[in-house]
């Protein structure tokens, strides 16, 4: 299954939820991440329920510190 993540195509062998995708990409428990799928924000409370579809466009935005 192909998913577009921040403009980069990635292949996955099985369907994933948003939570499963984040666990695969950030095995050390990512914090400060916002997720949009096909330009719609996905609330963190529904990451485990939101199933990704082939060719979905996922935008991951991470908070950074600085000033």
PDB file of N, CA and C in Angstrom:
ATOM      1  N   UNK A   1       0.846  -1.165   0.000  1.00  0.00           N
ATOM      2  CA  UNK A   1       0.000   0.000   0.000  1.00  0.00           C
ATOM      3  C   UNK A   1       0.897   1.235   0.000  1.00  0.00           C
ATOM      4  N   UNK A   2       0.660   2.137  -0.942  1.00  0.00           N
ATOM      5  CA  UNK A   2       1.451   3.356  -1.040  1.00  0.00           C
ATOM      6  C   UNK A   2       0.773   4.489  -0.267  1.00  0.00           C
ATOM      7  N   UNK A   3       1.559   5.165   0.562  1.00  0.00           N
ATOM      8  CA  UNK A   3       1.121   6.343   1.304  1.00  0.00           C
ATOM      9  C   UNK A   3       2.119   7.455   0.978  1.00  0.00           C
ATOM     10  N   UNK A   4       1.633   8.652   0.766  1.00  0.00           N
ATOM     11  CA  UNK A   4       2.502   9.800   0.518  1.00  0.00           C
ATOM     12  C   UNK A   4       2.665  10.537   1.853  1.00  0.00           C
ATOM     13  N   UNK A   5       3.887  10.584   2.365  1.00  0.00           N
ATOM     14  CA  UNK A   5       4.169  11.214   3.656  1.00  0.00           C
ATOM     15  C   UNK A   5       5.059  12.423   3.415  1.00  0.00           C
ATOM     16  N   UNK A   6       4.518  13.598   3.699  1.00  0.00           N
ATOM     17  CA  UNK A   6       5.245  14.859   3.475  1.00  0.00           C
ATOM     18  C   UNK A   6       5.862  14.901   2.075  1.00  0.00           C
ATOM     19  N   UNK A   7       5.087  14.474   1.087  1.00  0.00           N
ATOM     20  CA  UNK A   7       5.521  14.528  -0.300  1.00  0.00           C
ATOM     21  C   UNK A   7       6.371  13.362  -0.765  1.00  0.00           C
ATOM     22  N   UNK A   8       6.701  12.428   0.130  1.00  0.00           N
ATOM     23  CA  UNK A   8       7.540  11.276  -0.215  1.00  0.00           C
ATOM     24  C   UNK A   8       6.692  10.007  -0.225  1.00  0.00           C
ATOM     25  N   UNK A   9       6.784   9.242  -1.287  1.00  0.00           N
ATOM     26  CA  UNK A   9       6.043   7.986  -1.388  1.00  0.00           C
ATOM     27  C   UNK A   9       6.696   6.916  -0.519  1.00  0.00           C
ATOM     28  N   UNK A  10       5.876   6.211   0.251  1.00  0.00           N
ATOM     29  CA  UNK A  10       6.358   5.096   1.087  1.00  0.00           C
ATOM     30  C   UNK A  10       5.441   3.906   0.862  1.00  0.00           C
ATOM     31  N   UNK A  11       6.016   2.726   0.807  1.00  0.00           N
ATOM     32  CA  UNK A  11       5.251   1.485   0.635  1.00  0.00           C
ATOM     33  C   UNK A  11       5.134   0.759   1.965  1.00  0.00           C
ATOM     34  N   UNK A  12       3.951   0.266   2.245  1.00  0.00           N
ATOM     35  CA  UNK A  12       3.694  -0.533   3.444  1.00  0.00           C
ATOM     36  C   UNK A  12       3.014  -1.817   3.012  1.00  0.00           C
ATOM     37  N   UNK A  13       3.348  -2.908   3.683  1.00  0.00           N
ATOM     38  CA  UNK A  13       2.857  -4.221   3.272  1.00  0.00           C
ATOM     39  C   UNK A  13       1.418  -4.499   3.680  1.00  0.00           C
ATOM     40  N   UNK A  14       0.898  -3.726   4.636  1.00  0.00           N
ATOM     41  CA  UNK A  14      -0.466  -3.965   5.098  1.00  0.00           C
ATOM     42  C   UNK A  14      -1.128  -2.645   5.458  1.00  0.00           C
ATOM     43  N   UNK A  15      -2.435  -2.625   5.545  1.00  0.00           N
ATOM     44  CA  UNK A  15      -3.139  -1.393   5.939  1.00  0.00           C
ATOM     45  C   UNK A  15      -2.714  -0.941   7.337  1.00  0.00           C
ATOM     46  N   UNK A  16      -2.710   0.372   7.535  1.00  0.00           N
ATOM     47  CA  UNK A  16      -2.271   0.954   8.797  1.00  0.00           C
ATOM     48  C   UNK A  16      -3.263   1.994   9.294  1.00  0.00           C
ATOM     49  N   UNK A  17      -3.292   2.144  10.602  1.00  0.00           N
ATOM     50  CA  UNK A  17      -3.969   3.304  11.191  1.00  0.00           C
ATOM     51  C   UNK A  17      -2.933   4.410  11.293  1.00  0.00           C
ATOM     52  N   UNK A  18      -3.376   5.616  11.572  1.00  0.00           N
ATOM     53  CA  UNK A  18      -2.438   6.719  11.784  1.00  0.00           C
ATOM     54  C   UNK A  18      -1.479   6.369  12.922  1.00  0.00           C
ATOM     55  N   UNK A  19      -1.994   5.810  14.003  1.00  0.00           N
ATOM     56  CA  UNK A  19      -1.150   5.444  15.147  1.00  0.00           C
ATOM     57  C   UNK A  19      -0.092   4.413  14.754  1.00  0.00           C
ATOM     58  N   UNK A  20      -0.469   3.412  13.969  1.00  0.00           N
ATOM     59  CA  UNK A  20       0.491   2.404  13.530  1.00  0.00           C
ATOM     60  C   UNK A  20       1.564   3.023  12.630  1.00  0.00           C
ATOM     61  N   UNK A  21       1.159   3.950  11.790  1.00  0.00           N
ATOM     62  CA  UNK A  21       2.120   4.638  10.934  1.00  0.00           C
ATOM     63  C   UNK A  21       3.133   5.407  11.779  1.00  0.00           C
ATOM     64  N   UNK A  22       2.650   6.159  12.755  1.00  0.00           N
ATOM     65  CA  UNK A  22       3.553   6.931  13.607  1.00  0.00           C
ATOM     66  C   UNK A  22       4.472   6.023  14.414  1.00  0.00           C
ATOM     67  N   UNK A  23       3.961   4.895  14.875  1.00  0.00           N
ATOM     68  CA  UNK A  23       4.805   3.942  15.615  1.00  0.00           C
ATOM     69  C   UNK A  23       5.898   3.373  14.720  1.00  0.00           C
ATOM     70  N   UNK A  24       5.581   3.160  13.442  1.00  0.00           N
ATOM     71  CA  UNK A  24       6.573   2.638  12.501  1.00  0.00           C
ATOM     72  C   UNK A  24       7.627   3.695  12.175  1.00  0.00           C
ATOM     73  N   UNK A  25       7.200   4.939  12.048  1.00  0.00           N
ATOM     74  CA  UNK A  25       8.128   6.005  11.679  1.00  0.00           C
ATOM     75  C   UNK A  25       8.943   6.522  12.852  1.00  0.00           C
ATOM     76  N   UNK A  26       8.333   6.512  14.040  1.00  0.00           N
ATOM     77  CA  UNK A  26       8.971   7.056  15.247  1.00  0.00           C
ATOM     78  C   UNK A  26       8.907   6.016  16.364  1.00  0.00           C
ATOM     79  N   UNK A  27       9.760   4.997  16.318  1.00  0.00           N
ATOM     80  CA  UNK A  27       9.694   3.926  17.320  1.00  0.00           C
ATOM     81  C   UNK A  27       9.974   4.395  18.749  1.00  0.00           C
ATOM     82  N   UNK A  28      10.591   5.549  18.912  1.00  0.00           N
ATOM     83  CA  UNK A  28      10.911   6.061  20.251  1.00  0.00           C
ATOM     84  C   UNK A  28       9.840   7.021  20.766  1.00  0.00           C
ATOM     85  N   UNK A  29       8.597   6.768  20.412  1.00  0.00           N
ATOM     86  CA  UNK A  29       7.457   7.570  20.884  1.00  0.00           C
ATOM     87  C   UNK A  29       7.625   9.042  20.579  1.00  0.00           C
ATOM     88  N   UNK A  30       7.158   9.425  19.438  1.00  0.00           N
ATOM     89  CA  UNK A  30       7.232  10.827  19.026  1.00  0.00           C
ATOM     90  C   UNK A  30       6.259  11.674  19.830  1.00  0.00           C
ATOM     91  N   UNK A  31       6.697  12.874  20.129  1.00  0.00           N
ATOM     92  CA  UNK A  31       5.838  13.830  20.833  1.00  0.00           C
ATOM     93  C   UNK A  31       5.765  15.101  20.009  1.00  0.00           C
ATOM     94  N   UNK A  32       4.730  15.879  20.229  1.00  0.00           N
ATOM     95  CA  UNK A  32       4.605  17.155  19.557  1.00  0.00           C
ATOM     96  C   UNK A  32       4.350  17.037  18.073  1.00  0.00           C
ATOM     97  N   UNK A  33       3.552  16.046  17.674  1.00  0.00           N
ATOM     98  CA  UNK A  33       3.259  15.831  16.259  1.00  0.00           C
ATOM     99  C   UNK A  33       1.800  16.148  15.984  1.00  0.00           C
ATOM    100  N   UNK A  34       1.572  16.839  14.874  1.00  0.00           N
ATOM    101  CA  UNK A  34       0.217  17.035  14.348  1.00  0.00           C
ATOM    102  C   UNK A  34       0.131  16.258  13.041  1.00  0.00           C
ATOM    103  N   UNK A  35      -1.049  15.684  12.778  1.00  0.00           N
ATOM    104  CA  UNK A  35      -1.228  14.842  11.601  1.00  0.00           C
ATOM    105  C   UNK A  35      -2.419  15.342  10.788  1.00  0.00           C
ATOM    106  N   UNK A  36      -2.189  15.476   9.482  1.00  0.00           N
ATOM    107  CA  UNK A  36      -3.282  15.762   8.552  1.00  0.00           C
ATOM    108  C   UNK A  36      -3.270  14.676   7.486  1.00  0.00           C
ATOM    109  N   UNK A  37      -4.446  14.191   7.127  1.00  0.00           N
ATOM    110  CA  UNK A  37      -4.585  13.205   6.058  1.00  0.00           C
ATOM    111  C   UNK A  37      -5.479  13.834   5.001  1.00  0.00           C
ATOM    112  N   UNK A  38      -4.945  13.940   3.793  1.00  0.00           N
ATOM    113  CA  UNK A  38      -5.677  14.559   2.690  1.00  0.00           C
ATOM    114  C   UNK A  38      -6.202  15.935   3.083  1.00  0.00           C
ATOM    115  N   UNK A  39      -5.355  16.700   3.729  1.00  0.00           N
ATOM    116  CA  UNK A  39      -5.593  18.083   4.140  1.00  0.00           C
ATOM    117  C   UNK A  39      -6.641  18.239   5.243  1.00  0.00           C
ATOM    118  N   UNK A  40      -6.951  17.153   5.949  1.00  0.00           N
ATOM    119  CA  UNK A  40      -7.853  17.221   7.099  1.00  0.00           C
ATOM    120  C   UNK A  40      -7.085  16.822   8.356  1.00  0.00           C
ATOM    121  N   UNK A  41      -7.128  17.693   9.370  1.00  0.00           N
ATOM    122  CA  UNK A  41      -6.451  17.398  10.634  1.00  0.00           C
ATOM    123  C   UNK A  41      -7.107  16.186  11.288  1.00  0.00           C
ATOM    124  N   UNK A  42      -6.285  15.267  11.768  1.00  0.00           N
ATOM    125  CA  UNK A  42      -6.782  14.081  12.472  1.00  0.00           C
ATOM    126  C   UNK A  42      -6.477  14.277  13.962  1.00  0.00           C
ATOM    127  N   UNK A  43      -7.508  14.387  14.803  1.00  0.00           N
ATOM    128  CA  UNK A  43      -7.271  14.564  16.238  1.00  0.00           C
ATOM    129  C   UNK A  43      -6.521  13.367  16.832  1.00  0.00           C
ATOM    130  N   UNK A  44      -5.629  13.639  17.749  1.00  0.00           N
ATOM    131  CA  UNK A  44      -4.832  12.574  18.377  1.00  0.00           C
ATOM    132  C   UNK A  44      -5.723  11.503  18.983  1.00  0.00           C
ATOM    133  N   UNK A  45      -6.883  11.889  19.491  1.00  0.00           N
ATOM    134  CA  UNK A  45      -7.793  10.919  20.121  1.00  0.00           C
ATOM    135  C   UNK A  45      -8.338   9.892  19.138  1.00  0.00           C
ATOM    136  N   UNK A  46      -8.213  10.129  17.833  1.00  0.00           N
ATOM    137  CA  UNK A  46      -8.728   9.175  16.837  1.00  0.00           C
ATOM    138  C   UNK A  46      -7.634   8.539  15.982  1.00  0.00           C
ATOM    139  N   UNK A  47      -6.359   8.768  16.340  1.00  0.00           N
ATOM    140  CA  UNK A  47      -5.271   8.203  15.544  1.00  0.00           C
ATOM    141  C   UNK A  47      -5.370   6.692  15.428  1.00  0.00           C
ATOM    142  N   UNK A  48      -5.746   6.005  16.498  1.00  0.00           N
ATOM    143  CA  UNK A  48      -5.811   4.540  16.443  1.00  0.00           C
ATOM    144  C   UNK A  48      -7.014   4.051  15.648  1.00  0.00           C
ATOM    145  N   UNK A  49      -7.994   4.895  15.423  1.00  0.00           N
ATOM    146  CA  UNK A  49      -9.210   4.512  14.692  1.00  0.00           C
ATOM    147  C   UNK A  49      -9.177   4.899  13.225  1.00  0.00           C
ATOM    148  N   UNK A  50      -8.347   5.880  12.865  1.00  0.00           N
ATOM    149  CA  UNK A  50      -8.332   6.392  11.494  1.00  0.00           C
ATOM    150  C   UNK A  50      -7.483   5.486  10.598  1.00  0.00           C
ATOM    151  N   UNK A  51      -8.150   4.707   9.755  1.00  0.00           N
ATOM    152  CA  UNK A  51      -7.455   3.796   8.843  1.00  0.00           C
ATOM    153  C   UNK A  51      -6.993   4.560   7.608  1.00  0.00           C
ATOM    154  N   UNK A  52      -5.740   4.385   7.272  1.00  0.00           N
ATOM    155  CA  UNK A  52      -5.200   5.011   6.068  1.00  0.00           C
ATOM    156  C   UNK A  52      -5.573   4.185   4.842  1.00  0.00           C
ATOM    157  N   UNK A  53      -5.797   4.869   3.738  1.00  0.00           N
ATOM    158  CA  UNK A  53      -6.164   4.234   2.480  1.00  0.00           C
ATOM    159  C   UNK A  53      -5.006   4.380   1.493  1.00  0.00           C
ATOM    160  N   UNK A  54      -4.926   3.486   0.497  1.00  0.00           N
ATOM    161  CA  UNK A  54      -3.869   3.631  -0.505  1.00  0.00           C
ATOM    162  C   UNK A  54      -3.891   5.029  -1.129  1.00  0.00           C
ATOM    163  N   UNK A  55      -2.715   5.591  -1.288  1.00  0.00           N
ATOM    164  CA  UNK A  55      -2.501   6.892  -1.907  1.00  0.00           C
ATOM    165  C   UNK A  55      -2.952   8.070  -1.046  1.00  0.00           C
ATOM    166  N   UNK A  56      -3.258   7.830   0.235  1.00  0.00           N
ATOM    167  CA  UNK A  56      -3.543   8.950   1.130  1.00  0.00           C
ATOM    168  C   UNK A  56      -2.313   9.844   1.195  1.00  0.00           C
ATOM    169  N   UNK A  57      -2.552  11.135   1.361  1.00  0.00           N
ATOM    170  CA  UNK A  57      -1.475  12.103   1.537  1.00  0.00           C
ATOM    171  C   UNK A  57      -1.449  12.515   3.004  1.00  0.00           C
ATOM    172  N   UNK A  58      -0.380  12.115   3.677  1.00  0.00           N
ATOM    173  CA  UNK A  58      -0.231  12.378   5.109  1.00  0.00           C
ATOM    174  C   UNK A  58       0.792  13.493   5.294  1.00  0.00           C
ATOM    175  N   UNK A  59       0.411  14.505   6.060  1.00  0.00           N
ATOM    176  CA  UNK A  59       1.318  15.586   6.417  1.00  0.00           C
ATOM    177  C   UNK A  59       1.607  15.472   7.897  1.00  0.00           C
ATOM    178  N   UNK A  60       2.883  15.330   8.244  1.00  0.00           N
ATOM    179  CA  UNK A  60       3.318  15.268   9.634  1.00  0.00           C
ATOM    180  C   UNK A  60       4.032  16.568   9.971  1.00  0.00           C
ATOM    181  N   UNK A  61       3.581  17.212  11.013  1.00  0.00           N
ATOM    182  CA  UNK A  61       4.182  18.466  11.448  1.00  0.00           C
ATOM    183  C   UNK A  61       4.659  18.266  12.875  1.00  0.00           C
ATOM    184  N   UNK A  62       5.953  18.544  13.098  1.00  0.00           N
ATOM    185  CA  UNK A  62       6.509  18.381  14.441  1.00  0.00           C
ATOM    186  C   UNK A  62       6.829  19.743  15.036  1.00  0.00           C
ATOM    187  N   UNK A  63       6.547  19.854  16.311  1.00  0.00           N
ATOM    188  CA  UNK A  63       6.865  21.088  17.038  1.00  0.00           C
ATOM    189  C   UNK A  63       8.364  21.124  17.294  1.00  0.00           C
ATOM    190  N   UNK A  64       8.937  22.316  17.196  1.00  0.00           N
ATOM    191  CA  UNK A  64      10.357  22.496  17.483  1.00  0.00           C
ATOM    192  C   UNK A  64      10.497  23.623  18.499  1.00  0.00           C
ATOM    193  N   UNK A  65      11.578  23.563  19.228  1.00  0.00           N
ATOM    194  CA  UNK A  65      11.859  24.620  20.198  1.00  0.00           C
ATOM    195  C   UNK A  65      12.857  25.589  19.606  1.00  0.00           C
ATOM    196  N   UNK A  66      12.829  26.759  20.093  1.00  0.00           N
ATOM    197  CA  UNK A  66      13.785  27.751  19.618  1.00  0.00           C
ATOM    198  C   UNK A  66      13.190  29.140  19.734  1.00  0.00           C
ATOM    199  N   UNK A  67      13.910  30.086  19.291  1.00  0.00           N
ATOM    200  CA  UNK A  67      13.365  31.429  19.375  1.00  0.00           C
ATOM    201  C   UNK A  67      14.142  32.417  18.599  1.00  0.00           C
TER     202      UNK A  67
END
